[in-house]
CSV table of C-alpha atoms in Angstrom, one decimal:
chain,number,residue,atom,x,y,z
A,1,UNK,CA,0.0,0.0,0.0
A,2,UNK,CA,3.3,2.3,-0.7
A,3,UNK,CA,-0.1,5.3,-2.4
A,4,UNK,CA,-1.3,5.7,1.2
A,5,UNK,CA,0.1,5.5,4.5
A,6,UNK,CA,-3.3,5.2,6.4
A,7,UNK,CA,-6.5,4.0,4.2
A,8,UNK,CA,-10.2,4.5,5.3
A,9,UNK,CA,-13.3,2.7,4.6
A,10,UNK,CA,-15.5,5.1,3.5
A,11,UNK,CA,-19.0,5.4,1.8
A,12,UNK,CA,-21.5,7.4,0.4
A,13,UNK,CA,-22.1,10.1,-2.3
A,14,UNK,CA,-19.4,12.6,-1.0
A,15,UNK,CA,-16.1,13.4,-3.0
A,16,UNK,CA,-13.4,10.9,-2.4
A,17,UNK,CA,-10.8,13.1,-1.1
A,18,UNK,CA,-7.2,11.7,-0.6
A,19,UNK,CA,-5.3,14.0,1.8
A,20,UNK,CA,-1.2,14.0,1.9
A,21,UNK,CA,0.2,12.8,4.9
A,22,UNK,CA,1.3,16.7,6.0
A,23,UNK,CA,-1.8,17.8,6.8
A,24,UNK,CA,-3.5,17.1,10.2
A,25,UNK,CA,-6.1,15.4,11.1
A,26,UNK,CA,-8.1,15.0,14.0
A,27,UNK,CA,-6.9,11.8,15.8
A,28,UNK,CA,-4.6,10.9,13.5
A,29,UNK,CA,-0.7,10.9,13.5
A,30,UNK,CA,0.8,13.8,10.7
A,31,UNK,CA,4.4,11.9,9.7
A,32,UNK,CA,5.1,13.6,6.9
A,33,UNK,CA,6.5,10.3,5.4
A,34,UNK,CA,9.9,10.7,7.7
A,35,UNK,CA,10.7,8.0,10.4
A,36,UNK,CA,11.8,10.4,12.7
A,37,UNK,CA,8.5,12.1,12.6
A,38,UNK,CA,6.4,9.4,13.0
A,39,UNK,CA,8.5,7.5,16.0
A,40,UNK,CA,7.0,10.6,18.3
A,41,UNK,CA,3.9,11.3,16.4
A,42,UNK,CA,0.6,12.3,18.3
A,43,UNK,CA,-3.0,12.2,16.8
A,44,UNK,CA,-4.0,15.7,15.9
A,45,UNK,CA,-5.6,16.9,18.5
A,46,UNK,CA,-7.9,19.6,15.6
A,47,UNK,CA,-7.9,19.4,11.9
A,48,UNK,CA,-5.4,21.3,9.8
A,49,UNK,CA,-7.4,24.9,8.5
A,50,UNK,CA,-7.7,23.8,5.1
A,51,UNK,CA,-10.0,20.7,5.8
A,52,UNK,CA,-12.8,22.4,7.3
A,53,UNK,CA,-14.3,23.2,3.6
A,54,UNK,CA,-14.2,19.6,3.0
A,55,UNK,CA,-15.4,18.7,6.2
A,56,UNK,CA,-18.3,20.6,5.3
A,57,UNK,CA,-19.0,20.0,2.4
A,58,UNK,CA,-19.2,16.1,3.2
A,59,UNK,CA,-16.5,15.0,1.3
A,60,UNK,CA,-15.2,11.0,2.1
A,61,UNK,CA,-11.7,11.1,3.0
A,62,UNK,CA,-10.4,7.9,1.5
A,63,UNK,CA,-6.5,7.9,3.1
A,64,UNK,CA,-3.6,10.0,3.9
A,65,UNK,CA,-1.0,9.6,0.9
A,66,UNK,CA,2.2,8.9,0.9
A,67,UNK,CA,5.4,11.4,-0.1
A,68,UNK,CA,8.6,12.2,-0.6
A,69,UNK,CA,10.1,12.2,2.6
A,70,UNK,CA,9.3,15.9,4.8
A,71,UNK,CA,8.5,17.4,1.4
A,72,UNK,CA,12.0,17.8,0.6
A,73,UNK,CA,12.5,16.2,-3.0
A,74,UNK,CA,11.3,15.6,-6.3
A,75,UNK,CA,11.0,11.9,-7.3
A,76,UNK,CA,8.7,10.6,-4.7
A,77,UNK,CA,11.0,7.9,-4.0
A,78,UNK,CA,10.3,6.8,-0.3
A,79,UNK,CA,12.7,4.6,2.0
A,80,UNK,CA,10.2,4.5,4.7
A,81,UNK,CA,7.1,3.8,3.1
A,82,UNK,CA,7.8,2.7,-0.1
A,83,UNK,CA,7.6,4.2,-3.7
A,84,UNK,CA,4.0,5.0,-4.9
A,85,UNK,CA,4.1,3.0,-8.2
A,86,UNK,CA,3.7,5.3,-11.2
A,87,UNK,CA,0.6,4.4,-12.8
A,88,UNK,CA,2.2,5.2,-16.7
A,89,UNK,CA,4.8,3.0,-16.3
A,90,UNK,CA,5.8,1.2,-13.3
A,91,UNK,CA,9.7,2.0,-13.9
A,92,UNK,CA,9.5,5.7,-13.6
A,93,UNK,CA,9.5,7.8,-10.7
A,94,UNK,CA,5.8,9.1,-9.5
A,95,UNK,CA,7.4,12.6,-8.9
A,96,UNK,CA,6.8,14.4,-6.0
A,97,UNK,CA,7.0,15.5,-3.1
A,98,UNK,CA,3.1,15.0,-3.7
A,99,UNK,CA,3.4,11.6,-4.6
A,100,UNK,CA,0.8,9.3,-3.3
A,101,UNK,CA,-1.5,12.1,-4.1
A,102,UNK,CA,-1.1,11.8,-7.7
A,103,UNK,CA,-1.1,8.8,-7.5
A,104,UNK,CA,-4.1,8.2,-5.9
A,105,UNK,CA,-5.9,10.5,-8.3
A,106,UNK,CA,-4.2,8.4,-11.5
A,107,UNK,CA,-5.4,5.5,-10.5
A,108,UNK,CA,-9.2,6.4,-10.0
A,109,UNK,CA,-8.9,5.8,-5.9
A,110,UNK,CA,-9.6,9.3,-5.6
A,111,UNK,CA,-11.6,11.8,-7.6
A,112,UNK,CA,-9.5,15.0,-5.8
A,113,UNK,CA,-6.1,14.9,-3.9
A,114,UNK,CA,-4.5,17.4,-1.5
A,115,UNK,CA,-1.1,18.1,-2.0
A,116,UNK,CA,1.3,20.8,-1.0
A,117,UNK,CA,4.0,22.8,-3.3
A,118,UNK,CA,7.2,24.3,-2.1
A,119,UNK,CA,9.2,24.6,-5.3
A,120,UNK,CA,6.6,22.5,-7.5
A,121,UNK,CA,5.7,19.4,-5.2
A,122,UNK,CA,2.0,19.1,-6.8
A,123,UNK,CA,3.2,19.8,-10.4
A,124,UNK,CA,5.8,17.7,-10.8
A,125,UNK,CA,3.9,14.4,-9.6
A,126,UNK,CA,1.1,15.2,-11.5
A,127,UNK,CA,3.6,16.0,-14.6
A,128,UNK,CA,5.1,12.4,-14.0
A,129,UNK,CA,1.4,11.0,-13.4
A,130,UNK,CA,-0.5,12.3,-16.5
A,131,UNK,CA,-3.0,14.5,-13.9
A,132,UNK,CA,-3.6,18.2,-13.3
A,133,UNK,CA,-2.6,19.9,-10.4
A,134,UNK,CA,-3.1,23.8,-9.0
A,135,UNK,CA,-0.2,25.3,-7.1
A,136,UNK,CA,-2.7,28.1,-5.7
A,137,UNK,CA,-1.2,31.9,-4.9
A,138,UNK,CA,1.1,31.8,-1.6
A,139,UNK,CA,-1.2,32.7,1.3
A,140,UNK,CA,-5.0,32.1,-0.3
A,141,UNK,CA,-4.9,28.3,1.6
A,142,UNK,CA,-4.5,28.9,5.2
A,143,UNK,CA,-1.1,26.4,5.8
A,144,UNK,CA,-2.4,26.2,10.0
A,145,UNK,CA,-2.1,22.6,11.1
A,146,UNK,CA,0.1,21.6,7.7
A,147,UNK,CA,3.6,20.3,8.5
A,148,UNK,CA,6.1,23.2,7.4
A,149,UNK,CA,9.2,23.0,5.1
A,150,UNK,CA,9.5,26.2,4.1
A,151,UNK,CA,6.9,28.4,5.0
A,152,UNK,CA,7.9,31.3,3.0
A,153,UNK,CA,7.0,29.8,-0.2
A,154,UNK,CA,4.8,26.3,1.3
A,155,UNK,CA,1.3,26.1,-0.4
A,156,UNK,CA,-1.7,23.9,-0.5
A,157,UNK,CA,-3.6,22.8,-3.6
A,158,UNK,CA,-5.6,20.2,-5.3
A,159,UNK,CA,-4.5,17.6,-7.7
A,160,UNK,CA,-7.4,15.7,-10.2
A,161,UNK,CA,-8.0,13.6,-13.2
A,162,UNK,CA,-8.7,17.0,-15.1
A,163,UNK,CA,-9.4,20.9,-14.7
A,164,UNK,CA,-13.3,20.6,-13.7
A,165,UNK,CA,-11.9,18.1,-10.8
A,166,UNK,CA,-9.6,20.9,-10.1
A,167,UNK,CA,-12.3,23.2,-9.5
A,168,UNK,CA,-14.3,20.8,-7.3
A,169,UNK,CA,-10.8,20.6,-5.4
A,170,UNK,CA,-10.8,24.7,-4.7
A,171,UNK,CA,-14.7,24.4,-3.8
A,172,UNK,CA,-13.4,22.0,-0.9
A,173,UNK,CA,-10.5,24.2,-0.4
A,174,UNK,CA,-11.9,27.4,-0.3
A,175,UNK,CA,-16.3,27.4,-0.1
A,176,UNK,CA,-17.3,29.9,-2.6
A,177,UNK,CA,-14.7,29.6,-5.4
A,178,UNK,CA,-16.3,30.0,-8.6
A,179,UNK,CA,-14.5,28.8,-11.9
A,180,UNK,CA,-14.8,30.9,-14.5
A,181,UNK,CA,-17.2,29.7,-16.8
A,182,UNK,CA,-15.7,32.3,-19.7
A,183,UNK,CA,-12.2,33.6,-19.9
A,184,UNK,CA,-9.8,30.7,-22.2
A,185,UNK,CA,-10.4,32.3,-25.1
A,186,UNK,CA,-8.9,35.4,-26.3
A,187,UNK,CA,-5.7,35.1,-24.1
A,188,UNK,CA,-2.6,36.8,-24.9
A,189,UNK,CA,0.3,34.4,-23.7
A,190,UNK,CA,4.0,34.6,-23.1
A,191,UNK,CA,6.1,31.4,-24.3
A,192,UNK,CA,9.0,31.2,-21.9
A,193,UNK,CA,12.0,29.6,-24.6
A,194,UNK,CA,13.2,26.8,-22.2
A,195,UNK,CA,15.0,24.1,-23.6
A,196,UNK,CA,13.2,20.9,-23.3
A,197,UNK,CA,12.9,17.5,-24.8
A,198,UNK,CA,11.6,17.9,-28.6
A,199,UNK,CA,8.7,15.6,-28.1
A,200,UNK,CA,7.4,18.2,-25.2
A,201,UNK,CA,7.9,21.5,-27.2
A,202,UNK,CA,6.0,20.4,-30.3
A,203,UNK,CA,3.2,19.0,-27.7
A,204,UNK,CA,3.0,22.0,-26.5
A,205,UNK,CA,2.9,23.9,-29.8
A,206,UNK,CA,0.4,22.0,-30.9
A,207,UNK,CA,-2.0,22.3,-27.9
A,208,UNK,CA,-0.8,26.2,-28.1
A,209,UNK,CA,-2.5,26.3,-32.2
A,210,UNK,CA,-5.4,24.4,-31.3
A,211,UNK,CA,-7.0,27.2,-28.9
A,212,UNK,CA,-5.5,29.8,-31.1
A,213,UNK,CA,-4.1,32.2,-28.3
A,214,UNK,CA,-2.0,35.2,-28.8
A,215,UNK,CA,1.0,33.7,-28.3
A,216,UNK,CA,4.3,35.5,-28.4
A,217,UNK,CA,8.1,33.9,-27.4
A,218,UNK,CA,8.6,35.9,-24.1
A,219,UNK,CA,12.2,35.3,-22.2
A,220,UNK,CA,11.8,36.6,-18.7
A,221,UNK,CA,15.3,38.2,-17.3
A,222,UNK,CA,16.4,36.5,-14.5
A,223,UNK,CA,14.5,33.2,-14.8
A,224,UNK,CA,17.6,31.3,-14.3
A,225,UNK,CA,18.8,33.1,-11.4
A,226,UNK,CA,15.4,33.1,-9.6
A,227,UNK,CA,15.7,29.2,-10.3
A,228,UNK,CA,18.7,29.5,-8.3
A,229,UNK,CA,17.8,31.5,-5.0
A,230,UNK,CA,14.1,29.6,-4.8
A,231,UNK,CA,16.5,26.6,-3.9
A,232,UNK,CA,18.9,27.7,-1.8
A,233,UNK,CA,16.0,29.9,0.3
A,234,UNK,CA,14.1,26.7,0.4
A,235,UNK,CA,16.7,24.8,1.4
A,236,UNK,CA,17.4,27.5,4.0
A,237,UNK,CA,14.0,27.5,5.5
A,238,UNK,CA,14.0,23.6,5.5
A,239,UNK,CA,16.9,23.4,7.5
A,240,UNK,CA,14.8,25.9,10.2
A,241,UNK,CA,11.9,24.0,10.1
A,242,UNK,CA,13.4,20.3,11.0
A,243,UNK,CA,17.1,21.0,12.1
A,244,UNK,CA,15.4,19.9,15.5
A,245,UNK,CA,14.8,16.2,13.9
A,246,UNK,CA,18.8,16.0,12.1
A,247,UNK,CA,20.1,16.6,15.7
A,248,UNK,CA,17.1,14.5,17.9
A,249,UNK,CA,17.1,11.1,15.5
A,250,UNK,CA,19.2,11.6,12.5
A,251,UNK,CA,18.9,8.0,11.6
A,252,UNK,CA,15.3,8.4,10.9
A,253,UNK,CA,15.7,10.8,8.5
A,254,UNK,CA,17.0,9.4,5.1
A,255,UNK,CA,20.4,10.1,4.0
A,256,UNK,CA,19.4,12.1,0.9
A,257,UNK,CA,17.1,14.4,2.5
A,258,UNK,CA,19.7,15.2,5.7
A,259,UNK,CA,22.1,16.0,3.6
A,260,UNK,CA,19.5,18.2,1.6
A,261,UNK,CA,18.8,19.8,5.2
A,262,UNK,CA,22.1,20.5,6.2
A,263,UNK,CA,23.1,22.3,2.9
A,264,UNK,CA,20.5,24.5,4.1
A,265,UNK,CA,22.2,25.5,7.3
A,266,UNK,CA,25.7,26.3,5.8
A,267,UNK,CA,25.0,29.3,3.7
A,268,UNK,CA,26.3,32.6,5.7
A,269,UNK,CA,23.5,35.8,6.3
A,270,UNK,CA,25.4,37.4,3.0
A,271,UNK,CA,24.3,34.8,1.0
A,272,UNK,CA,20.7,34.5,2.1
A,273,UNK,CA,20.5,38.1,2.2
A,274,UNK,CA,21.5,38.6,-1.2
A,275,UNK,CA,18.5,35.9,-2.5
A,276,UNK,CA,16.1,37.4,-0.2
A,277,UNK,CA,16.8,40.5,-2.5
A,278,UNK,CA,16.9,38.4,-5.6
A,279,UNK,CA,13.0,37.4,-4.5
A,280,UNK,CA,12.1,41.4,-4.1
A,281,UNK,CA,13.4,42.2,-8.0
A,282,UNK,CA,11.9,39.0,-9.2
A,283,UNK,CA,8.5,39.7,-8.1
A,284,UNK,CA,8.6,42.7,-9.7
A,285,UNK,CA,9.8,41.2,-12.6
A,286,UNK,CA,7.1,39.4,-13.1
A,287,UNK,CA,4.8,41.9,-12.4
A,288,UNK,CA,5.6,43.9,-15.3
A,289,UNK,CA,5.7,40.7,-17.1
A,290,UNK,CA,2.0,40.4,-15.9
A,291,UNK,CA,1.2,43.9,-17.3
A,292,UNK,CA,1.8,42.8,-20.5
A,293,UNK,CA,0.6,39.1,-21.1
A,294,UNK,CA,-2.3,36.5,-19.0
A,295,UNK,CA,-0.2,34.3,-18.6
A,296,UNK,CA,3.2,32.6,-19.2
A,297,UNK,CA,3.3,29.0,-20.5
A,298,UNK,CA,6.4,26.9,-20.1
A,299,UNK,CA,6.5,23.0,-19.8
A,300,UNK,CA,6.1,21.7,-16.2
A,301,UNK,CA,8.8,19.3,-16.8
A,302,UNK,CA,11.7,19.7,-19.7
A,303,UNK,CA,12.0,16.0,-19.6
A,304,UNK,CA,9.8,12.8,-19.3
A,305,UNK,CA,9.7,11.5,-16.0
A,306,UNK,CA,12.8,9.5,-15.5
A,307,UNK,CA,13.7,5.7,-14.5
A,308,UNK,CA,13.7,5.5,-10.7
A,309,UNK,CA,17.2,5.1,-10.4
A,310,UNK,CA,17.2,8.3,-12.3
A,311,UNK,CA,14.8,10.5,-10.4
A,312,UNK,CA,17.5,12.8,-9.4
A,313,UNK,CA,17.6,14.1,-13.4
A,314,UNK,CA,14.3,16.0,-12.2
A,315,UNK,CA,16.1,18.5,-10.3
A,316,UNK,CA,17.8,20.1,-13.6
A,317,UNK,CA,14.7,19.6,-15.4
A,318,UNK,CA,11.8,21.3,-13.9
A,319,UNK,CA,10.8,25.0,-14.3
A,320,UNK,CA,8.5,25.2,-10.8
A,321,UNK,CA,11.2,27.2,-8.7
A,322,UNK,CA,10.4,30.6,-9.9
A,323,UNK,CA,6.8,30.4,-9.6
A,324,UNK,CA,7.0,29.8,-6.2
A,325,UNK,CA,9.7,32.5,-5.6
A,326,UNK,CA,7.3,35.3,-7.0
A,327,UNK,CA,4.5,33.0,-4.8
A,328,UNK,CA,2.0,33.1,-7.9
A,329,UNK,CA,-0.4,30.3,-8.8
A,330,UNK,CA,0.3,28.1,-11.5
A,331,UNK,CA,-1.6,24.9,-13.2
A,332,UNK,CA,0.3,21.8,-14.6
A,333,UNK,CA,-2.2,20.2,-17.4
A,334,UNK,CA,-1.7,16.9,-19.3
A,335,UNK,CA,-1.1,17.4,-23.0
A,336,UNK,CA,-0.6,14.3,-25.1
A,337,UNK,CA,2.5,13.8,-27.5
A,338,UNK,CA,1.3,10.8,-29.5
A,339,UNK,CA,3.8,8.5,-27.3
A,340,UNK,CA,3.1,6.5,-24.3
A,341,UNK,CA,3.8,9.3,-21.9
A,342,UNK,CA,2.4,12.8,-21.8
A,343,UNK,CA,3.7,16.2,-21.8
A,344,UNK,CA,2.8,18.6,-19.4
A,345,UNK,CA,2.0,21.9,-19.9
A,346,UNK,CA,2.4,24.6,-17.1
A,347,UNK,CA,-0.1,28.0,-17.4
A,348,UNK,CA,1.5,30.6,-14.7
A,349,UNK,CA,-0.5,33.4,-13.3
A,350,UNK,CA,-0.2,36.8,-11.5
A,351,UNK,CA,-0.9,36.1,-7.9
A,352,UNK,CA,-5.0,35.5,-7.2
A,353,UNK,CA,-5.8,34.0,-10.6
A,354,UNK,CA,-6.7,30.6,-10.1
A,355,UNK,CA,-10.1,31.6,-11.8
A,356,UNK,CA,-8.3,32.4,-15.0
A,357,UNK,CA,-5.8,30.0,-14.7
A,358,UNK,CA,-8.6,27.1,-14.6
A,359,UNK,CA,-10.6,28.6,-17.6
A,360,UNK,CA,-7.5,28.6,-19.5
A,361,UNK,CA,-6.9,24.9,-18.7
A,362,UNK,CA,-10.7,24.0,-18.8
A,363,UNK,CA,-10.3,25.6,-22.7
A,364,UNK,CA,-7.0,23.8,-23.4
A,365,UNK,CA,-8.8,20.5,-22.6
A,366,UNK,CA,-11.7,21.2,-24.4
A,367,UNK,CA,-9.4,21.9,-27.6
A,368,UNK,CA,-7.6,18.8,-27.2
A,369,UNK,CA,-10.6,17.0,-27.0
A,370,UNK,CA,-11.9,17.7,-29.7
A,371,UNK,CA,-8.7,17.4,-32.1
């Protein structure tokens, strides 16, 4: 059972909501997939803030999924409680952190899954996984009661099957949301030029011809750089939020992810400084950016998801880390290449425009539907 870490019986005519293993729950242990966590572990004593829409709404919570170990890593790959199995091809990496999430939704156990993204934890898996996922503005989801990495730049969102599950995902997440019905058409559209496998730039140029956007080759100054300082403040912040565990039970936590954490704790105030200032210019950046285009596109991923051996190739490959440096939302769609795996295509936003961002997926879909 490597998808969840704790599975529920459940029934009725509610959502089926799978819920990563971060967020507390009432009565339940939070492990955050790490040993260390789990070995002192308490049930929740109150449900994590972002639950009570779901709660409310009635929705069946089917299990608490699996993930890369304290959200700190990319391929889903998990010592302690196994590897959810990719659902595309059992030899490739699930992506993550949001693993079990994904694939839980992939594999129809779930019709909506709650993940979290730090530096593209809910796109990447559902990249790798052939799903959709919403990394939601930093700040809209209230993070109380979720298991921090780094909480600058930590977000809640939903992962489903396709852009209308999405929605149902923000109804739970935030009562009231309303999806655009209108706004896909008529976009104008910045195409970031990121290198990528072939077979993913022409999928996206074709999905980009079918809806017939105004689309215009954008390079955004700095991307690279922003790339850059997302890590290393991430990395930072980790390190603040779970040096406590390295020093209390360092054998609990994996060897890949300590040494992730301690990376974090040997950069000198300069050097944070100097990113923290990177983050001020690049939000600005991208505000002027926003001033003249919707959205940006780029691909989620620049490479199919890699053999599991291999997972650490993601790392080089993803273009997640500025989004959530400027904390704008971004949606990771499914767009096929006429191969066995899909491409995925990544719609970013200026902060608070989910709603656009989901009627821009919703006509994506729609397009590719009826190619």
């Amino acid at each position: 059972m490597t998808t969840f870490i704790t599975r529920y019986d459940t029934s009725g005519p509610g959502v089926r909501l799978a819920v990563k293993d971060l967020i507390d729950m009432e009565g339940e242990p939070t492990t955050a997939g790490c040993r260390a966590v789990a070995a002192t572990a308490r049930p929740a004593l109150r449900d994590a803030a972002c639950l009570a829409g779901a709660r409310r709404a009635g929705a069946r919570i089917v299990g608490r999924t699996n993930l890369h170990e304290l959200a700190l890593g990319v391929t889903g790959v998990n010592p302690w409680y196994g590897t959810p199995v990719n659902p595309l091809d059992p030899s490739l990496v699930p992506g993550g952190s949001s693993s079990g999430s994904a694939v839980a939704v992939a594999t129809g156990q779930a019709d909506v899954a709650y993940g979290s993204d730090t530096g593209g934890s809910i796109r990447i898996p559902a990249a790798c996984c052939g799903i959709a996922g919403l990394k939601t503005t930093w700040g809209r989801v209230p993070l109380d009661g979720v298991w921090p990495l780094a909480p600058s730049f930590d977000t809640v969102g939903p992962m489903a099957p396709t852009v209308a599950g999405l929605v149902t995902g923000m109804q739970l997440l935030e009562p009231g949301f309303c999806g655009a019905d209108e706004g896909g058409a008529d976009l104008v559209v910045g195409r970031l030029p990121i290198e990528a496998d072939p077979a993913i730039s022409a999928a996206l140029d074709r999905a980009l011809g079918m809806v017939e956007w105004d689309c215009r080759e954008l390079p955004v100054p700095g991307w690279d750089d922003a790339t850059m300082q997302a890590g290393l403040l991430l990395v930072v912040e980790a390190w603040q939020s779970d040096a406590n565990l390295v020093a209390e039970d360092p054998e609990g936590i994996s060897d890949g992810v300590r040494r992730r954490l301690e990376l974090g704790g040997s950069f000198d105030e300069d050097t944070v400084g100097a990113a923290w200032g990177v983050q001020r210019a690049w939000k600005e950046t991208l505000e002027r950016v926003f001033a003249e285009v919707d959205l940006l596109v780029t691909p989620t991923l620049g490479i199919f998801p890699p053999r599991l051996e291999d997972g650490d190739d993601l790392l080089v490959s993803r273009c997640t880390l500025p989004v959530n440096l400027a904390g704008v939302p971004a949606l990771s769609l499914p767009v096929p290449t006429g191969g066995p795996l899909p491409a995925s295509m990544q719609l970013i936003g200026p902060a608070h425009s989910e709603e656009r961002l989901l009627a821009a997926g919703a006509f994506v879909e729609a397009a590719l539907a009826s190619a």
